XYZ file of C-alpha atoms in Angstrom:
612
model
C -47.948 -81.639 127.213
C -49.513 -80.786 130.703
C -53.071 -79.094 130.583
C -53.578 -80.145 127.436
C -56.979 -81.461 126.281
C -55.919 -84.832 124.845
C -55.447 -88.176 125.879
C -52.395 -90.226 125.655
C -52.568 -92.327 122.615
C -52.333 -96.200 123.658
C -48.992 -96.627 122.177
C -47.231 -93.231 123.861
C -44.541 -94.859 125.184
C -43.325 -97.112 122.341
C -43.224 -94.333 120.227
C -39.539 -95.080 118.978
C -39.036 -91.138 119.065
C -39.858 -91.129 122.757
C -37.590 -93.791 123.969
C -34.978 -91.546 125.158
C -37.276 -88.898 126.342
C -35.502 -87.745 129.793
C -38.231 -85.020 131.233
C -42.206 -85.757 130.554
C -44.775 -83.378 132.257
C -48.503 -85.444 131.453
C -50.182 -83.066 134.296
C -53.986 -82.671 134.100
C -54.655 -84.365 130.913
C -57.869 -86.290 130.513
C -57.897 -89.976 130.343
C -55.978 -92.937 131.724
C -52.287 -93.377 132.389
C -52.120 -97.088 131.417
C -49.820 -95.858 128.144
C -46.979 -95.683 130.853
C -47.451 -98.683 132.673
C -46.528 -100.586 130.181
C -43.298 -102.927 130.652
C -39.467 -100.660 129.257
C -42.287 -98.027 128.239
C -39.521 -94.869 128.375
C -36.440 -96.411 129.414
C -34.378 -93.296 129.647
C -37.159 -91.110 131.291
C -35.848 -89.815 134.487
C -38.710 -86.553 135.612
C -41.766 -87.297 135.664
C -44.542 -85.041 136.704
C -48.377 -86.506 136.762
C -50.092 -84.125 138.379
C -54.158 -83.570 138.792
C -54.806 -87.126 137.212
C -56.780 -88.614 139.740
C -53.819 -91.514 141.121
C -55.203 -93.535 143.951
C -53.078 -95.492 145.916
C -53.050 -98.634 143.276
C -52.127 -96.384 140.477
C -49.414 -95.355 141.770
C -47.719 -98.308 143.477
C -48.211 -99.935 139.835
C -46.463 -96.459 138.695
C -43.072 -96.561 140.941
C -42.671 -100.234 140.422
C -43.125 -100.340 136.525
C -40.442 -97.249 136.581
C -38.375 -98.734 139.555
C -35.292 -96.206 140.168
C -34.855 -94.939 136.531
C -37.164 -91.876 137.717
C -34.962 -89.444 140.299
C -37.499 -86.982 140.093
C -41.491 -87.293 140.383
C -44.584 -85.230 140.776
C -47.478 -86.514 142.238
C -49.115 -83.587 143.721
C -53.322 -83.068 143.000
C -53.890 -86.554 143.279
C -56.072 -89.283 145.188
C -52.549 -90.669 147.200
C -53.288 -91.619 151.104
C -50.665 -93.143 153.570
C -51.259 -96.579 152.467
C -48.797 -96.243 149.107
C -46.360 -94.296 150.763
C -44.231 -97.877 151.445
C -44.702 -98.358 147.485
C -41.886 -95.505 147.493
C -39.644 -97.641 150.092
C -40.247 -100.947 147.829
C -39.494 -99.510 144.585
C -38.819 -95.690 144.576
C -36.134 -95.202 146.648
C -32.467 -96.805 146.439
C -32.259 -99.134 149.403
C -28.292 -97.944 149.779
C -28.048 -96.550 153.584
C -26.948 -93.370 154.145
C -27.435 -92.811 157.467
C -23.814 -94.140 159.507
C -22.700 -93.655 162.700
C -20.084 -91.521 161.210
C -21.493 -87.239 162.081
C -22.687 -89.279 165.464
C -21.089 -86.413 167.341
C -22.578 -83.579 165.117
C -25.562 -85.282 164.270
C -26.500 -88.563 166.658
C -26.972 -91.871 165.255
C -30.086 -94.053 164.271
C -30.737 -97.017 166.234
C -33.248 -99.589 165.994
C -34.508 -102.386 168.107
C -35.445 -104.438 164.309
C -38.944 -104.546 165.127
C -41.436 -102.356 163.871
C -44.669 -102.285 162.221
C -46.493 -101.840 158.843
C -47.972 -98.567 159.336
C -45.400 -96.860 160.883
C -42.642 -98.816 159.652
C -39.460 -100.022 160.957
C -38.848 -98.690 164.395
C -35.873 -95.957 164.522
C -34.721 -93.489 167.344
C -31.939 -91.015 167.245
C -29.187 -91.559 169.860
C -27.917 -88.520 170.726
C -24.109 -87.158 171.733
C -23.281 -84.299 173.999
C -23.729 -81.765 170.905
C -26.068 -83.510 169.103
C -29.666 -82.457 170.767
C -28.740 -79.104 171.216
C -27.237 -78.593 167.499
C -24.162 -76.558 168.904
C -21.438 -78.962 167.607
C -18.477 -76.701 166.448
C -18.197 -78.597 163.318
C -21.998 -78.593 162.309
C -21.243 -75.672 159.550
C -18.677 -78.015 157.555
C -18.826 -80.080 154.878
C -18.443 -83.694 154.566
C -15.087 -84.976 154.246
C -14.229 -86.889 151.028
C -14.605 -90.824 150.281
C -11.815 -92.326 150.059
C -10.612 -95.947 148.626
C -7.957 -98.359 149.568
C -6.836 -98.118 146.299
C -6.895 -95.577 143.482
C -8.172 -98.215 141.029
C -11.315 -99.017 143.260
C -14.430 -97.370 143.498
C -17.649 -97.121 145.877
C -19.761 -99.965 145.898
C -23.558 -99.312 146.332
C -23.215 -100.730 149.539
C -20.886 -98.089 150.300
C -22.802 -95.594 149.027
C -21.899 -91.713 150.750
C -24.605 -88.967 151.329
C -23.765 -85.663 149.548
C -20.944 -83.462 151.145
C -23.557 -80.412 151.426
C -21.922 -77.873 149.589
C -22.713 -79.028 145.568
C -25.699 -77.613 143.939
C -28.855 -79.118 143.968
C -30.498 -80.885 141.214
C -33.006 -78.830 138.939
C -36.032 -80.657 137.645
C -37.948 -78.043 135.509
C -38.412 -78.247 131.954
C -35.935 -75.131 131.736
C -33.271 -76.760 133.873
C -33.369 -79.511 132.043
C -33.280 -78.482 128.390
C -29.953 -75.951 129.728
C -28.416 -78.758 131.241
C -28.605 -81.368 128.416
C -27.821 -78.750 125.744
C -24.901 -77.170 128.482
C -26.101 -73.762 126.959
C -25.003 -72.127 130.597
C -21.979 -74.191 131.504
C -23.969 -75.757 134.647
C -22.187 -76.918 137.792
C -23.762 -80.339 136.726
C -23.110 -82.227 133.986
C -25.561 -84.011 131.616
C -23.948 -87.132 132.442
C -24.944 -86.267 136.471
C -28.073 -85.193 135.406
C -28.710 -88.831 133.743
C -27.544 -90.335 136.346
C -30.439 -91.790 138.674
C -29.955 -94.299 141.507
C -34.201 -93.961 142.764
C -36.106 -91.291 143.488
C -34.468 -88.011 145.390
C -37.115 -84.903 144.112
C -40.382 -86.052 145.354
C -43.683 -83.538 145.320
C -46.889 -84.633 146.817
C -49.191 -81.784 147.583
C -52.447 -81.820 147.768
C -53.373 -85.444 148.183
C -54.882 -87.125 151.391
C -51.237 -88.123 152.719
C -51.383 -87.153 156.814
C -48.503 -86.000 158.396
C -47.755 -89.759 159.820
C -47.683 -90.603 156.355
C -45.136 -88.021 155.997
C -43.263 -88.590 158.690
C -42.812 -92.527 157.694
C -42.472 -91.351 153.858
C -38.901 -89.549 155.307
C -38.156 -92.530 157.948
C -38.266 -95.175 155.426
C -36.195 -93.301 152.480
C -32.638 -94.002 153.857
C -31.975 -90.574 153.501
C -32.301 -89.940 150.268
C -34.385 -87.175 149.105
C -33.320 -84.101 148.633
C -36.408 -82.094 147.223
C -39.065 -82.458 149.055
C -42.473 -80.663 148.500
C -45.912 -81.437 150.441
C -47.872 -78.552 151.270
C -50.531 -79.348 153.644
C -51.410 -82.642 154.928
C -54.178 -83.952 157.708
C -52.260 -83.965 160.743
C -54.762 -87.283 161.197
C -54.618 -90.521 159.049
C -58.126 -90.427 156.501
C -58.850 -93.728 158.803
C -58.595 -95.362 162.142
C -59.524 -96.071 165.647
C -59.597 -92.561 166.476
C -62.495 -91.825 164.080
C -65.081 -92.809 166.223
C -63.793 -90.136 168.842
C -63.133 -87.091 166.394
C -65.470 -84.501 165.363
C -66.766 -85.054 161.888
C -66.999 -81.572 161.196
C -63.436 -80.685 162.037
C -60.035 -81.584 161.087
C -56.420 -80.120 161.970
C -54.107 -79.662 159.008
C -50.193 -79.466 159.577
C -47.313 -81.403 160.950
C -46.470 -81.249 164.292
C -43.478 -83.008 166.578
C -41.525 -83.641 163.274
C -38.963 -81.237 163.343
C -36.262 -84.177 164.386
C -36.969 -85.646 161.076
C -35.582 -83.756 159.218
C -32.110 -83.304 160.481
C -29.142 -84.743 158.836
C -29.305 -87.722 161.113
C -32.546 -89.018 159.186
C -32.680 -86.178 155.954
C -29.025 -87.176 154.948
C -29.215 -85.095 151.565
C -32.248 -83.362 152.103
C -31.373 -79.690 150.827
C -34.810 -78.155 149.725
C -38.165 -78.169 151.536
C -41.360 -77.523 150.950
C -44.124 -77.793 153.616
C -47.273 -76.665 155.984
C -45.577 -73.776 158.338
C -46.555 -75.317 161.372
C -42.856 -77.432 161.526
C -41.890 -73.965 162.273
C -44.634 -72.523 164.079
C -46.074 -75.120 166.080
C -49.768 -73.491 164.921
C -52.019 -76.054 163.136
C -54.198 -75.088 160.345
C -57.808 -75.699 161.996
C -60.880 -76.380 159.820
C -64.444 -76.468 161.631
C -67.806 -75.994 160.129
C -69.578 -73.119 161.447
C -66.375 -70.452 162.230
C -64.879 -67.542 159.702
C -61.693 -68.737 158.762
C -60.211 -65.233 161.139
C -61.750 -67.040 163.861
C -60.473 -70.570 163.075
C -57.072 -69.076 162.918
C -57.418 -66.745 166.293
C -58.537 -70.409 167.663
C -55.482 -72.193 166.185
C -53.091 -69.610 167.528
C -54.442 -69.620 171.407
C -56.592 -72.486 172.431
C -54.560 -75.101 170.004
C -51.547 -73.930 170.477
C -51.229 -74.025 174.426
C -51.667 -77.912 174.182
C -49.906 -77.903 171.048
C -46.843 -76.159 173.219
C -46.965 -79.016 175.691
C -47.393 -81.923 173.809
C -44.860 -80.771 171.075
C -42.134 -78.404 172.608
C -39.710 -78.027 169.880
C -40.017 -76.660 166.206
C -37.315 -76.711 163.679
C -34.698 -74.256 163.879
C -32.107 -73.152 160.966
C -29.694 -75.199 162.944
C -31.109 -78.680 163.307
C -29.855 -78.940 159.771
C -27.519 -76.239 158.408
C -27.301 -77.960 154.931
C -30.466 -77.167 153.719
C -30.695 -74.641 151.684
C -34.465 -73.721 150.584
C -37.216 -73.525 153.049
C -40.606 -72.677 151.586
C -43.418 -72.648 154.160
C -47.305 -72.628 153.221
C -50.624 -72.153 154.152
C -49.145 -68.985 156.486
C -52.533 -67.083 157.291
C -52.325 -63.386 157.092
C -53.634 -62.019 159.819
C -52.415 -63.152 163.912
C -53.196 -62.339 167.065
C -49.425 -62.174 167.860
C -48.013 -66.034 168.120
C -47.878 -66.162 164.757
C -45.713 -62.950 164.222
C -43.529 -63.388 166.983
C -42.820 -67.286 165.610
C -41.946 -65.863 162.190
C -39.678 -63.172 163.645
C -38.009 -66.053 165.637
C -37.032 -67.695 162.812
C -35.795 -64.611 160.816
C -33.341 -63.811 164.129
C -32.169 -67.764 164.284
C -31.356 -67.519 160.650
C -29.292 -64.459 161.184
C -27.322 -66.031 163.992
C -26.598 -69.296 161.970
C -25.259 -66.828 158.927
C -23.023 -65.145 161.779
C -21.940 -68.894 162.904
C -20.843 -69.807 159.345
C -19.121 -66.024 158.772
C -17.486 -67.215 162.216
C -16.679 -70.537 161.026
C -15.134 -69.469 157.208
C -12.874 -66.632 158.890
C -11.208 -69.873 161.208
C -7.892 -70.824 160.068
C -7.572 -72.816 156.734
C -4.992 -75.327 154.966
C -5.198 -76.305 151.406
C -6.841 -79.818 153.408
C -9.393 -78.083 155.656
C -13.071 -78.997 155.007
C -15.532 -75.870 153.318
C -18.141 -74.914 154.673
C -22.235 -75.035 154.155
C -24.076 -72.203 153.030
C -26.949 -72.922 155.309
C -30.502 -71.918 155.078
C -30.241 -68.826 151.654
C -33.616 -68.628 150.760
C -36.655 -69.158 152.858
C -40.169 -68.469 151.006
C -43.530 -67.699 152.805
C -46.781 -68.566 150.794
C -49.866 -66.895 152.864
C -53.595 -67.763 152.020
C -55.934 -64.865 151.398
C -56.965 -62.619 153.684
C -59.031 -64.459 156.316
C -60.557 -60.842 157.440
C -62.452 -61.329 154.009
C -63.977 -64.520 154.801
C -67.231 -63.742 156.566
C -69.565 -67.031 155.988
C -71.341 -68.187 158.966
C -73.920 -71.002 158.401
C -77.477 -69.996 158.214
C -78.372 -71.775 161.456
C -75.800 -70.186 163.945
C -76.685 -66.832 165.382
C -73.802 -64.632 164.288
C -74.069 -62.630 167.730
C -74.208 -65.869 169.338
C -70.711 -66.754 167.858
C -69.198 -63.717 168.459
C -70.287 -63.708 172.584
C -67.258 -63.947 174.493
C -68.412 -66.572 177.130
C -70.615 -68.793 174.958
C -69.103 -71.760 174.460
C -70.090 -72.902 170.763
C -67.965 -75.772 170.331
C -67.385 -78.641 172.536
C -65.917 -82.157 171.730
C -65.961 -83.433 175.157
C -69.240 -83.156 176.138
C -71.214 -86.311 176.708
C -72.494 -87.622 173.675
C -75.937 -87.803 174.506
C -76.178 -84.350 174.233
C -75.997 -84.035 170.732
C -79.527 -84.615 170.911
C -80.344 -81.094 172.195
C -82.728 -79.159 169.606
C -81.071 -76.201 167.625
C -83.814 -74.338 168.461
C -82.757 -73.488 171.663
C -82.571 -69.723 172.688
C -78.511 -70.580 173.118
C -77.657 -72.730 170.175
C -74.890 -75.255 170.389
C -72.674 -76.813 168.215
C -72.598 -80.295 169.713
C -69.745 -82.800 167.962
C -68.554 -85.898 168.804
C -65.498 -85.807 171.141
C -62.002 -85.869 170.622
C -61.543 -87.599 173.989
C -63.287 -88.724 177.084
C -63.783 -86.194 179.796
C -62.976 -87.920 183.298
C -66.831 -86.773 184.079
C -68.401 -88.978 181.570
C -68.409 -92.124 179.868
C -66.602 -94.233 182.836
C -68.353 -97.183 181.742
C -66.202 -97.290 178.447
C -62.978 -97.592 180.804
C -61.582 -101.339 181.124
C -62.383 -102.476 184.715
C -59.491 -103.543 187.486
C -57.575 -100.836 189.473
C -54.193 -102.307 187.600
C -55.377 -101.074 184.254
C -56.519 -97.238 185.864
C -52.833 -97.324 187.428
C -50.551 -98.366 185.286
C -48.512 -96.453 183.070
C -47.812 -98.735 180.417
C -49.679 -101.483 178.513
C -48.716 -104.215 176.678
C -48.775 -103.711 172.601
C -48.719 -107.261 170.146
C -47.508 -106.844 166.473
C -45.668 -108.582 164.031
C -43.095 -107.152 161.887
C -41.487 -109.325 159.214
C -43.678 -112.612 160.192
C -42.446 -112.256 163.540
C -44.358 -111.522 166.651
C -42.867 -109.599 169.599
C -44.826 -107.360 172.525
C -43.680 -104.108 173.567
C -44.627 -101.758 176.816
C -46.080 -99.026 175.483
C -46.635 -95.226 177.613
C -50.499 -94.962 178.142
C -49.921 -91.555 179.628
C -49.209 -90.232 183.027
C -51.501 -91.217 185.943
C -51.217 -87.769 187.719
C -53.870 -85.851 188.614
C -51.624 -82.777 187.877
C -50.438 -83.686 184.725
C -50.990 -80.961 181.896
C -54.191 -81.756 180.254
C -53.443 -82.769 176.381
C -51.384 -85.552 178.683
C -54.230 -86.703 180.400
C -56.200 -86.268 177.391
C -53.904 -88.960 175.697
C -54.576 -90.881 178.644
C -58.145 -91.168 177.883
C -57.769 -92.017 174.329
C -55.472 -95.115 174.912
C -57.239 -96.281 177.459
C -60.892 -95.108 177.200
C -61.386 -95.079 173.347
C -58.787 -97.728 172.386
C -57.311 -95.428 170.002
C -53.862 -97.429 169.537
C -52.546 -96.867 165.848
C -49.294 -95.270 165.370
C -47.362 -97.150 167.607
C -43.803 -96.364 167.832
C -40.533 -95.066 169.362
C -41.004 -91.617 171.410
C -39.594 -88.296 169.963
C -37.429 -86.323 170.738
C -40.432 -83.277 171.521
C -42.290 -86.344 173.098
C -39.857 -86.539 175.684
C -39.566 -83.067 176.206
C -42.747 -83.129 176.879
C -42.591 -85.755 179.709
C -42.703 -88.947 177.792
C -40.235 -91.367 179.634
C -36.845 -91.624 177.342
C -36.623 -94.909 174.981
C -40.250 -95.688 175.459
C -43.096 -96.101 172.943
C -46.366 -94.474 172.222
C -49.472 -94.101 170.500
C -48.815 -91.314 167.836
C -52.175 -90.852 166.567
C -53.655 -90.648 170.078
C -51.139 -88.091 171.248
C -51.383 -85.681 168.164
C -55.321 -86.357 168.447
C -55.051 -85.169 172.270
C -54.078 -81.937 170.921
C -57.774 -80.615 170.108
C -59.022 -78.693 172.813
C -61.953 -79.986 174.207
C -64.317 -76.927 174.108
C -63.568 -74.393 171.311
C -65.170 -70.739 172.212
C -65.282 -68.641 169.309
C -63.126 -65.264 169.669
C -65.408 -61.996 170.483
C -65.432 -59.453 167.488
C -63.196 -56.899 169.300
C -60.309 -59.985 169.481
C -60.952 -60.946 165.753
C -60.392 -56.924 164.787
C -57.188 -56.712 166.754
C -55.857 -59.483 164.414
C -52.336 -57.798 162.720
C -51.450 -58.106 159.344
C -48.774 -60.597 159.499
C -46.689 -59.103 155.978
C -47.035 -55.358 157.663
C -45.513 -57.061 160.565
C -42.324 -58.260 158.693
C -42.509 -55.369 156.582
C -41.687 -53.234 159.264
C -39.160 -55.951 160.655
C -37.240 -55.885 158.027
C -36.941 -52.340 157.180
C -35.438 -52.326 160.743
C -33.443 -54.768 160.657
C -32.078 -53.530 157.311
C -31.278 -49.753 158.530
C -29.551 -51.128 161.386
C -27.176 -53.740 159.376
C -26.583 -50.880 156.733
C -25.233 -48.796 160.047
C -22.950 -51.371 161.315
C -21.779 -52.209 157.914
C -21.036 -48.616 157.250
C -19.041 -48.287 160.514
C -17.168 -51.653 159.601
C -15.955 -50.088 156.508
C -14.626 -47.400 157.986
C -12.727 -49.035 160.429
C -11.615 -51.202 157.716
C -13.121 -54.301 158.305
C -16.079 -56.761 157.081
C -19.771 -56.360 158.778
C -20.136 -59.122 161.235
C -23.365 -60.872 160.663
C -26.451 -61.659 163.209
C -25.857 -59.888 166.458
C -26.371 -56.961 167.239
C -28.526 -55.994 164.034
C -30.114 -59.350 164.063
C -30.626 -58.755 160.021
C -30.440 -62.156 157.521
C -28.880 -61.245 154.252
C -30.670 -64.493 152.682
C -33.047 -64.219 149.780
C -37.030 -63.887 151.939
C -39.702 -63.921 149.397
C -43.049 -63.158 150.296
C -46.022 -64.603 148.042
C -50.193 -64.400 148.142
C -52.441 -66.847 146.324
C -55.941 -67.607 146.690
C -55.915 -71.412 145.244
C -53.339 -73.410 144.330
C -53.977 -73.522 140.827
C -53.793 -69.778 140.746
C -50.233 -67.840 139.401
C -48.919 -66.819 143.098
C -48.033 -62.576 143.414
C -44.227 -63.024 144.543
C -42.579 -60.571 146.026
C -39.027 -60.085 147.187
C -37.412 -58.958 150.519
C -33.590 -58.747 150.006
């Protein structure tokens, strides 16, 4: 039915035909969805996908709780969602059985929590790490989970005993396809109809293109007791829509991605998360910067030098192939197509670490084996790359910026430090200047915004209020260190807490956060530190470093030819010597399925491509 041009008839869903409809794709029709909201309306109907109708936030908390966990699979993407229903999925969506035990705590750490927490960020939760744990080395991170077992034969698991998946079954298909060769068992699937019908909340979850930041993200995986194990958001504000920070960003400018996350998504929090879909920067550590007044090929040279050197410091560790060898699909998006080198060398980086975790699992299936011994993950098999157009073809520049001007190496075009006042300088001037408001306070101006007393410019920590569950409790929380040589995003952050009073996101460090000097089991402001990451002057690249931009696919191209002729050598030697290739080192070359795909829109059919 999706893309059709006709409503929903009032009585849809009591259409006696329709009451054990399973999969139901309404995407981009006109009109309302009240036809589903009514009460039993399709009691057997376990996919859903409602995407491009307009959902706000009320929609679809109404939505999840009128279908409660009868849906395990749901499409939201193209819609009107912001952070503020993402607990609507915690409440009703997802099964409230925990997952996450103390029982990997070697492999994986633990979760621990202090039971307070707060209602934008949620419940508070850290990760209490082994001696393996942080540094994913574990010998046993490449098996699979070891069975359930019972006291007794005749007993089974209660909810409350509920196990994550072992890692090594196949993953739940939600297309229309999947689901009509499942049901009918035309192809003899791995998983049964009965399986397929089976639905304890919501594990396949897609919600692109909305207004859902990357907090909202990030809480969206904290607060789902491990329990998805699809999930699909392409790009996301790295900034909540709202909030105290507002009145200290540029309103011209924004930062898409998700940085600092990376921990998130390890078994330790994604319990049974085996595909993803999401903004490249969890790999990269390179934001997606929008700005009026800059070509998209200099928005990207920007995001890639001056955004990513703070970016480095404030966030110092990416996902790796290792932090959670049971996922299986990796899609990253919004990948630009041209780089000034980070980008490249990033991607490349990834390509090697997935060859050496193939070599770690060959290493780990050749060990010695019983009829009892555990199997062993896959890992990471397929890993798709979905690049924007060519930014080299984007040449706007706004009628009232001097293209020369913007293209001067020393000029500095865009600053969101500068004192406000300022902004009042006439664009007229024989040097025009892109004036913005700032991202922080420089130490230079704006003192009188600082809270008086020589305590409050000292101290490192100030006391945070909140309530969680009708009770109130106060918490220290890291302002930022008071060192004149601390790196600058730090002192940055510094500002905002103390001189802007941006204080939302409150919450347990991260792992990357104390890498990157945050003291260990502390708190701090997460939307002030991932704020503090915008530099805070922007200078537009000169046209000589724009035209030295690579093309990122000839770059892999070329890598993987390599790579490719050099495996094919080694594996030719092997066989003559009468052995199997050894994966990963020396020939560095994944034998995982890399596809490669262009698109100009999302709505558009994507050009795929495959690199075997």
């Amino acid at each position: 039915m999706r893309d059709c041009s006709c409503q929903l008839p009032s009585l849809f869903s009591n259409t006696p035909l329709l009451q054990k409809l399973i999969y139901l794709d309404i995407s981009n029709l006109p009109g309302s969805v009240l036809p589903l909201l009514q009460s039993n309306a399709l009691p057997a109907l376990r996919i859903l996908k409602v995407r491009g109708r307009e959902l706000d936030d009320s929609a679809l908390c109404l939505l999840i709780s009128r279908f409660g966990l009868r849906l395990w699979s749901l499409d939201v993407s193209s819609n009107k969602i912001s952070d503020d229903a993402v607990q609507s999925f915690r409440d009703w969506g997802f099964s409230g059985a925990p997952l996450r035990t103390n029982t990997h705590m070697q492999v994986e750490g633990n979760i621990v929590t202090p039971s307070m927490g707060t209602s934008d960020y949620g419940e508070f939760l850290a990760i209490q790490e082994s001696d393996f744990s942080s540094s994913f080395c574990h010998p046993e991170r490449y098996l699979v989970d070891a069975p359930a077992y019972t006291s007794s034969v005749s007993m089974v698991l209660q909810e409350y005993q509920a196990q994550r998946l072992d890692g090594s079954k196949a993953v739940r298909q939600d297309s229309a396809d999947a689901a009509k060769n499942i049901l009918l068992e035309e192809h003899g699937s791995r998983l049964g109809a009965d399986d397929y019908l089976c639905s304890t909340g919501i594990t396949h979850l897609r919600l692109s293109y909305n207004t859902i930041s990357a907090h909202g993200v990030q809480k969206l995986v904290r607060i789902s007791n491990g329990h998805i194990e699809d999930l699909a958001c392409d790009s996301m504000p790295l900034l909540p829509k709202v909030g105290s920070y507002r009145k200290a960003w540029p309103p011209d400018s924004d930062l898409h991605g998700i940085l600092g996350a990376a921990h998130l998504f390890r078994p330790v929090f994604s319990s049974n998360l085996r595909v993803l879909r999401i903004h490249h920067s969890l790999v990269t550590n390179i934001p997606s910067l929008r700005v009026v007044g800059l070509s998209s090929s200099g928005r990207q040279f920007l995001a890639e030098t001056a955004i990513l050197r703070r970016v480095e410091i404030a966030y110092p560790q990416t996902f790796i192939p290792d932090m959670n060898p049971r996922l299986l699909s990796l899609t990253l998006t919004c990948l630009p197509l041209r780089s000034s080198g980070p980008l490249i060398s990033r991607l490349l980086q990834f390509l090697k670490l997935l060859a050496t975790q193939e070599r770690g699992i060959q290493d780990a299936s050749f060990g010695p084996s019983t009829r009892h011994s555990p199997g062993v993950l896959q890992g990471l098999r397929h890993l798709r790359l979905e690049f924007e157009r060519d930014s080299m073809e984007d040449t706007f520049i706004p009628e009232d910026v001097d293209p020369a001007e913007l293209m001067n190496s020393g000029e500095k075009v865009f600053s969101f430090f500068e004192d406000e006042r300022t902004e009042s300088r006439s664009r007229s001037s024989s040097r025009r200047v892109l004036h913005s408001k700032r991202v922080a306070i420089d130490s230079r101006a704006a003192v009188d915004d600082w809270a008086s007393g020589t305590a409050r410019d000292s101290s490192e920590f100030i006391i945070y209020d909140a309530d969680w569950n009708g009770d109130r409790f106060s918490i220290p929380v890291w302002a930022g260190p008071n060192n004149p040589d601390a790196p600058e995003v730090l002192k940055d952050y510094r500002r905002l807490v103390l001189g802007r009073h941006v204080r939302d996101g409150v919450g347990p460090v991260s792992p990357a956060q104390m890498l990157a000097g945050a003291p260990p089991e502390s708190f701090i402001f997460h939307v002030a530190w991932s704020a503090a990451v915008m530099p805070p002057d922007l200078r537009p690249p000169t046209r000589s470093e724009v035209a030295g931009m690579r093309d990122v696919l000839d770059e892999l191209r070329a890598y993987r030819l390599s790579g490719r002729a050099n495996y094919l050598h080694h594996k030719k030697l092997a066989q003559m010597a009468g052995h199997h290739v050894s994966l990963g080192q020396p020939h560095y070359f994944w034998t995982g399925r890399l596809e490669v795909s262009t698109e100009a829109t999302p709505p558009l059919v994507p050009s795929s491509q495959y690199w075997r």
